[in-house]
Amino acid sequence: MTAHVIADETEALTVAAALAGEFRAGAAGRDAARRLPRAELDRLSASGLLAVTVPAEHGGADVSAQALAEIFRLLGTADGSLAQIPQSHFVYVNVIRRQGTEEQRKFFFAEVLAGRRLGNAQSEAGTRHVQDIRTRLEPRADGSYVLWGVKHYSTGALFADWIPVLARAEDDKLYVAYVPRDAPGLTVVDDWDGMGQRTTASGTVRLDGVPVPADRVLPHHLTFEEPQLQGAVAQLLHAAIDTGIAGGALAEAAEFVRTTSRPWFESGAGTAAEDPLLVQRFGELALELRAAEALLHEGARAVDAARAGLTDDSAAEASIAVAAAKVRAAQAAVEVASALFEVAGTRAALDSLNLHRHWRDARTHTLHDPVRWKIQHIGRYVLNGTRPPRHGLL
């Protein structure tokens, strides 16, 4: 596979906006038929967007968190499923950047620049909690490893060239094993049946004695032993997706009201778009969206500032700023996508129009991790100066 190499942030944002326009046109049909976006992902790979965080010394554009968040927001306005698929890709590119050896960075960054996609095999079902990882990375006499376990919610794995697998080794610490999609003993099952984000293929990955060379394993546990932005970056992308879903829903609601909705007879308005109560509601929804967008930008700026001088304090400030963005984005996505029907009227509920995909995507994606705990950490930080914990969900 070959891919274009994006030079800088300006080009990255131009490409993202153009692809969002392309992907928007078929989003409703893909969701309705659960038609997996293989062609669209190939376009994404070929565009070079998946390599924009590769460090400059390895040939990448090394874009800022602000630019990366905007890329995801743009994709989210077009298709809430498609935007979710590369989220783990960037998370695990970041793991390579932080914990990879020079040889590992050289190899994997070349793969990413060539358009290779990273999926994920991270979450597990039926355990005590989300960080109770039971997949095992067992050592072999020659220094290599074997993987055993079952993963769920493995977004992007079905479309990936490499699947990063989160597992525990003999020391019970967390490692990430980067496994080729066609590795023996690895099976990806397309059994995702969520009501929303229907085309993410977030199904099951089975690991039955999967062989892993020693140089494909990274010590992920070291990430959280020092000040880090791993969780903040991951959550920033989730916030960007939610903000994008809210923006896409509001834009489609406005277009529907302008072109299709009828005014309520008591309003005295000639068109629905002139109905003063609808005008008022659109103003309220626009404020919700603008607040989410503003906090998204602020969170991204905090991440960039922390990168420039990473300390416990700067990392904490970035995590709190991103947590605030994630809370507001989740609220805006669900509210705006739900209000679409309120403002557009009865016809908007027709299944054939598939306008409900915005709400289904928002409601599904915002379940990723509970915002109530983000509010807790924000409150503790503001009231008592308590830094948030170091983990990948904050």
Coordinates of C-alpha atoms in Angstrom, one line a residue:
M1 CA 0.0 0.0 0.0
T2 CA 1.1 3.5 -0.7
A3 CA -0.3 6.8 0.7
H4 CA 0.2 10.5 0.1
V5 CA 2.3 12.1 2.8
I6 CA 0.7 15.2 4.2
A7 CA 3.1 18.1 4.6
D8 CA 1.6 20.3 7.3
E9 CA -1.5 21.2 9.3
T10 CA -3.0 23.4 6.6
E11 CA -3.0 20.5 4.1
A12 CA -4.3 18.1 6.8
L13 CA -7.3 20.2 7.5
T14 CA -8.0 20.8 3.8
V15 CA -7.9 17.1 3.1
A16 CA -10.1 16.3 6.2
A17 CA -12.7 18.8 5.0
A18 CA -12.8 17.4 1.5
L19 CA -13.1 13.8 2.8
A20 CA -15.8 14.8 5.2
G21 CA -17.8 16.1 2.2
E22 CA -17.3 12.9 0.4
F23 CA -18.2 10.7 3.3
R24 CA -21.3 12.7 4.3
A25 CA -23.1 11.8 1.0
G26 CA -23.3 8.1 1.7
A27 CA -23.5 8.1 5.5
A28 CA -27.2 7.5 5.8
G29 CA -27.2 4.7 3.3
R30 CA -24.2 3.0 4.9
D31 CA -25.8 3.1 8.3
A32 CA -29.2 1.9 7.1
A33 CA -27.8 -1.1 5.3
R34 CA -24.9 -1.6 7.7
R35 CA -22.6 -1.4 4.7
L36 CA -19.1 -1.4 6.1
P37 CA -17.0 1.6 4.9
R38 CA -14.1 -0.3 3.4
A39 CA -13.8 1.9 0.4
E40 CA -14.0 5.1 2.5
L41 CA -11.3 3.8 4.9
D42 CA -9.1 3.1 1.9
R43 CA -9.6 6.7 0.8
L44 CA -8.7 7.8 4.3
S45 CA -5.5 5.7 4.3
A46 CA -4.5 6.9 0.8
S47 CA -5.1 10.5 1.8
G48 CA -2.3 10.5 4.3
L49 CA -4.5 11.6 7.2
L50 CA -3.7 8.5 9.3
A51 CA -0.1 9.5 9.4
V52 CA -0.4 13.2 10.5
T53 CA 0.9 12.5 14.0
V54 CA 4.0 10.7 12.9
P55 CA 7.0 12.7 14.3
A56 CA 8.8 15.0 11.8
E57 CA 12.1 13.2 12.3
H58 CA 10.3 10.1 10.9
G59 CA 8.8 12.0 7.9
G60 CA 5.4 12.9 9.3
A61 CA 3.6 16.2 9.7
D62 CA 3.5 15.9 13.5
V63 CA 0.4 18.0 13.7
S64 CA -0.8 19.7 16.9
A65 CA -3.6 18.4 19.1
Q66 CA -5.7 21.3 17.9
A67 CA -5.4 20.2 14.3
L68 CA -6.0 16.5 15.2
A69 CA -9.1 17.4 17.1
E70 CA -10.4 19.4 14.2
I71 CA -9.8 16.5 11.8
F72 CA -11.9 14.3 14.0
R73 CA -14.6 16.9 14.4
L74 CA -14.9 17.3 10.7
L75 CA -15.1 13.6 10.1
G76 CA -17.7 13.4 12.9
T77 CA -20.0 15.9 11.2
A78 CA -20.1 13.6 8.3
D79 CA -20.4 10.1 9.8
G80 CA -20.3 9.2 13.5
S81 CA -19.3 5.7 12.7
L82 CA -16.5 6.4 10.3
A83 CA -15.0 9.0 12.6
Q84 CA -14.8 6.5 15.4
I85 CA -12.9 3.9 13.5
P86 CA -9.4 5.7 13.4
Q87 CA -9.6 6.9 17.0
S88 CA -7.7 3.8 18.3
H89 CA -5.3 4.1 15.4
F90 CA -4.1 7.4 16.7
V91 CA -4.1 6.3 20.3
Y92 CA -1.8 3.4 19.5
V93 CA 0.4 5.5 17.2
N94 CA 0.9 7.6 20.3
V95 CA 1.9 4.5 22.4
I96 CA 4.6 3.8 19.8
R97 CA 5.8 7.4 20.0
R98 CA 6.1 7.3 23.8
Q99 CA 7.2 3.7 24.6
G100 CA 8.7 2.3 21.4
T101 CA 12.4 1.8 20.9
E102 CA 14.0 3.6 18.0
E103 CA 13.8 0.5 15.9
Q104 CA 10.1 0.0 16.7
R105 CA 9.4 3.6 15.9
K106 CA 11.3 3.4 12.6
F107 CA 9.4 0.3 11.5
F108 CA 5.9 1.3 12.6
F109 CA 6.0 4.9 11.6
A110 CA 7.0 3.7 8.1
E111 CA 4.0 1.4 8.1
V112 CA 1.7 4.3 9.1
L113 CA 3.2 6.6 6.5
A114 CA 2.5 3.9 3.9
G115 CA -1.2 4.0 4.9
R116 CA -1.3 0.9 7.1
R117 CA -4.2 1.0 9.7
L118 CA -4.0 0.2 13.4
G119 CA -7.1 -1.3 15.0
N120 CA -7.5 -2.3 18.7
A121 CA -8.1 -5.3 20.9
Q122 CA -8.4 -3.6 24.2
S123 CA -11.7 -4.0 26.1
E124 CA -13.0 -7.2 27.6
A125 CA -16.5 -8.2 28.6
G126 CA -17.5 -10.0 31.8
T127 CA -14.6 -8.8 33.9
R128 CA -14.9 -6.8 37.2
H129 CA -14.3 -3.4 35.5
V130 CA -12.9 -1.9 32.3
Q131 CA -9.2 -2.1 33.5
D132 CA -9.5 -5.7 34.6
I133 CA -7.5 -7.1 31.7
R134 CA -7.2 -10.9 31.6
T135 CA -5.7 -11.5 28.2
R136 CA -2.2 -13.0 28.8
L137 CA 1.1 -12.5 27.0
E138 CA 3.0 -15.7 27.8
P139 CA 6.8 -15.8 27.2
R140 CA 8.5 -18.5 25.2
A141 CA 12.0 -19.9 25.5
D142 CA 13.3 -18.0 22.5
G143 CA 12.2 -14.6 23.9
S144 CA 9.0 -14.3 21.9
Y145 CA 5.5 -14.4 23.3
V146 CA 2.1 -16.1 22.8
L147 CA -1.2 -14.3 23.3
W148 CA -4.3 -15.9 24.8
G149 CA -7.6 -14.1 25.4
V150 CA -10.9 -12.7 24.0
K151 CA -11.5 -9.0 23.3
H152 CA -14.8 -7.1 22.7
Y153 CA -15.7 -3.7 21.3
S154 CA -12.7 -3.9 19.0
T155 CA -13.4 -1.0 16.8
G156 CA -11.4 -1.0 13.6
A157 CA -9.9 -4.4 14.1
L158 CA -11.8 -5.8 11.1
F159 CA -10.3 -3.2 8.8
A160 CA -6.8 -3.1 10.3
D161 CA -3.4 -4.1 9.1
W162 CA -2.1 -4.2 12.6
I163 CA -4.1 -5.0 15.8
P164 CA -2.6 -3.6 19.0
V165 CA -3.6 -6.0 21.8
L166 CA -3.6 -4.9 25.4
A167 CA -2.5 -7.8 27.6
R168 CA -0.8 -8.7 30.9
A169 CA 2.5 -10.5 31.1
E170 CA 4.0 -12.6 33.8
D171 CA 4.8 -9.5 35.9
D172 CA 1.0 -8.7 35.7
K173 CA 1.8 -5.4 34.1
L174 CA 0.2 -4.0 30.9
Y175 CA 1.8 -4.4 27.6
V176 CA 0.7 -3.7 24.0
A177 CA 1.4 -6.4 21.4
Y178 CA 1.2 -5.2 17.8
V179 CA -0.1 -8.2 15.8
P180 CA -0.7 -8.5 12.1
R181 CA -4.3 -8.9 11.1
D182 CA -3.6 -12.2 9.4
A183 CA -1.5 -13.7 12.3
P184 CA -2.2 -17.4 13.0
G185 CA -4.6 -17.9 15.9
L186 CA -6.1 -14.4 15.6
T187 CA -9.8 -14.3 14.6
V188 CA -11.9 -11.1 14.1
V189 CA -15.6 -11.7 14.4
D190 CA -18.0 -9.1 12.9
D191 CA -20.6 -9.5 15.6
W192 CA -21.2 -5.8 16.6
D193 CA -24.9 -5.1 16.7
G194 CA -25.1 -1.8 18.5
M195 CA -28.1 0.5 17.8
G196 CA -25.7 3.2 16.9
Q197 CA -22.3 3.5 15.2
R198 CA -23.5 0.5 13.3
T199 CA -20.6 0.4 10.7
T200 CA -17.7 0.6 13.2
A201 CA -17.5 -3.2 13.2
S202 CA -16.7 -3.1 16.9
G203 CA -16.8 -6.8 17.3
T204 CA -14.9 -9.6 19.0
V205 CA -11.2 -10.5 18.6
R206 CA -10.2 -14.1 19.7
L207 CA -6.5 -14.8 20.5
D208 CA -5.8 -18.5 20.5
G209 CA -2.0 -18.9 20.9
V210 CA -1.1 -16.0 18.7
P211 CA 2.7 -15.8 18.2
V212 CA 4.3 -12.4 18.9
P213 CA 8.0 -11.6 18.3
A214 CA 9.7 -9.7 21.2
D215 CA 10.2 -6.6 19.1
R216 CA 6.4 -6.2 18.6
V217 CA 5.7 -5.7 22.3
L218 CA 5.7 -2.4 24.1
P219 CA 5.6 -1.7 27.8
H220 CA 2.4 0.3 28.1
H221 CA 2.5 0.3 31.9
L222 CA 5.4 2.7 31.8
T223 CA 3.2 5.3 30.2
F224 CA 1.4 5.9 33.4
E225 CA 4.4 5.9 35.8
E226 CA 5.2 9.5 34.7
P227 CA 3.3 12.6 33.7
Q228 CA 1.5 11.6 30.5
L229 CA -1.1 12.8 27.9
Q230 CA -2.1 9.4 26.7
G231 CA -5.5 9.6 28.3
A232 CA -6.0 13.2 27.4
V233 CA -5.3 12.7 23.7
A234 CA -7.6 9.7 23.6
Q235 CA -10.4 11.5 25.3
L236 CA -9.9 14.6 23.2
L237 CA -10.6 12.6 20.1
H238 CA -13.8 11.2 21.7
A239 CA -14.9 14.7 22.5
A240 CA -14.2 15.8 18.9
I241 CA -16.3 12.9 17.5
D242 CA -19.2 13.9 19.8
T243 CA -18.9 17.6 18.9
G244 CA -18.9 16.6 15.2
I245 CA -22.0 14.5 15.6
A246 CA -23.7 17.5 17.3
G247 CA -22.6 19.7 14.4
G248 CA -23.8 17.3 11.8
A249 CA -27.2 16.8 13.4
L250 CA -27.7 20.6 13.7
A251 CA -26.8 21.2 10.1
E252 CA -29.1 18.5 8.9
A253 CA -31.9 19.7 11.1
A254 CA -31.5 23.3 9.7
E255 CA -31.6 22.0 6.2
F256 CA -34.7 19.9 6.8
V257 CA -36.6 22.8 8.4
R258 CA -35.6 25.2 5.6
T259 CA -36.6 22.8 2.8
T260 CA -39.2 20.4 4.1
S261 CA -40.8 21.2 7.5
R262 CA -44.2 23.1 7.6
P263 CA -44.8 26.0 10.0
W264 CA -47.2 25.4 12.9
F265 CA -50.5 27.1 12.0
E266 CA -50.6 29.3 15.1
S267 CA -47.2 30.9 14.4
G268 CA -48.5 33.0 11.5
A269 CA -45.2 32.4 9.7
G270 CA -45.1 31.7 6.0
T271 CA -42.3 29.0 6.4
A272 CA -41.0 26.8 9.2
A273 CA -37.7 28.7 9.1
E274 CA -39.6 31.9 10.1
D275 CA -41.5 30.4 13.0
P276 CA -40.2 32.4 16.0
L277 CA -40.3 29.5 18.4
L278 CA -38.2 27.4 16.0
V279 CA -35.8 30.3 15.5
Q280 CA -35.5 30.4 19.3
R281 CA -34.8 26.7 19.6
F282 CA -32.2 26.8 16.9
G283 CA -30.5 29.6 18.7
E284 CA -30.4 27.5 21.9
L285 CA -29.0 24.5 20.1
A286 CA -26.4 26.6 18.4
L287 CA -25.2 27.8 21.8
E288 CA -24.9 24.2 23.0
L289 CA -22.8 23.4 19.9
R290 CA -20.6 26.5 20.2
A291 CA -19.9 25.8 23.8
A292 CA -18.8 22.2 22.9
E293 CA -16.6 23.5 20.1
A294 CA -15.1 26.2 22.3
L295 CA -14.2 23.7 25.1
L296 CA -12.9 21.2 22.5
H297 CA -10.5 23.9 21.2
E298 CA -9.5 24.8 24.8
G299 CA -8.9 21.2 25.6
A300 CA -6.7 20.8 22.6
R301 CA -4.7 23.9 23.4
A302 CA -4.1 22.6 26.9
V303 CA -2.8 19.4 25.5
D304 CA -0.4 21.3 23.2
A305 CA 0.7 23.5 26.0
A306 CA 1.4 20.4 28.2
R307 CA 3.4 18.8 25.4
A308 CA 5.7 21.8 25.3
G309 CA 6.5 21.4 29.0
L310 CA 5.2 18.1 30.4
T311 CA 5.0 18.1 34.2
D312 CA 2.5 16.7 36.7
D313 CA 0.8 20.1 36.8
S314 CA 0.6 20.7 33.0
A315 CA -0.6 17.1 32.5
A316 CA -3.3 17.5 35.1
E317 CA -4.5 20.8 33.6
A318 CA -4.7 19.2 30.1
S319 CA -6.6 16.2 31.5
I320 CA -9.1 18.5 33.3
A321 CA -9.5 20.7 30.2
V322 CA -10.2 17.7 28.0
A323 CA -12.6 16.2 30.6
A324 CA -14.6 19.4 30.5
A325 CA -14.7 19.2 26.7
K326 CA -15.8 15.6 26.8
V327 CA -18.6 16.3 29.2
R328 CA -20.0 19.2 27.2
A329 CA -19.5 17.4 23.9
A330 CA -21.4 14.4 25.1
Q331 CA -24.3 16.5 26.4
A332 CA -24.4 18.5 23.2
A333 CA -24.4 15.5 20.9
V334 CA -27.3 13.8 22.7
E335 CA -29.4 17.0 23.1
V336 CA -28.9 18.3 19.6
A337 CA -29.4 14.9 17.9
S338 CA -32.6 14.4 20.0
A339 CA -33.9 18.0 19.3
L340 CA -33.6 17.4 15.6
F341 CA -37.0 15.7 15.7
E342 CA -38.5 18.4 17.9
V343 CA -37.6 21.1 15.4
A344 CA -38.0 19.2 12.2
G345 CA -41.4 17.7 13.0
T346 CA -43.2 14.4 12.5
R347 CA -41.8 13.6 9.0
A348 CA -38.3 13.6 10.3
A349 CA -39.1 10.4 12.2
L350 CA -39.6 8.4 9.0
D351 CA -37.2 5.5 9.1
S352 CA -36.6 5.9 5.4
L353 CA -34.9 9.3 6.0
N354 CA -32.6 7.7 8.7
L355 CA -32.2 11.0 10.5
H356 CA -32.3 9.1 13.7
R357 CA -28.7 7.8 13.0
H358 CA -27.4 11.0 14.6
W359 CA -29.1 10.3 17.9
R360 CA -28.2 6.6 17.8
D361 CA -24.6 7.4 17.1
A362 CA -24.5 10.1 19.8
R363 CA -26.2 7.9 22.4
T364 CA -24.0 4.9 21.6
H365 CA -20.6 6.8 21.5
T366 CA -21.2 8.8 24.6
L367 CA -21.5 5.5 26.6
H368 CA -17.8 4.9 26.0
D369 CA -16.9 6.1 29.5
P370 CA -19.1 7.9 32.0
V371 CA -18.9 11.6 32.0
R372 CA -20.1 11.6 35.6
W373 CA -16.7 10.6 36.7
K374 CA -15.1 13.3 34.7
I375 CA -17.3 15.8 36.6
Q376 CA -16.0 14.3 39.8
H377 CA -12.4 14.8 38.8
I378 CA -13.1 18.4 37.7
G379 CA -14.8 19.1 41.0
R380 CA -11.9 17.6 43.0
Y381 CA -9.4 19.5 41.0
V382 CA -11.2 22.9 41.4
L383 CA -12.1 22.4 45.1
N384 CA -9.1 20.7 46.5
G385 CA -6.4 20.9 43.9
T386 CA -6.4 17.1 43.5
R387 CA -4.8 16.1 40.3
P388 CA -6.7 13.5 38.2
P389 CA -5.3 9.9 38.2
R390 CA -3.0 8.7 35.5
H391 CA -5.0 6.3 33.3
G392 CA -6.1 6.1 29.7
L393 CA -9.6 7.3 30.3
L394 CA -8.8 10.8 31.5

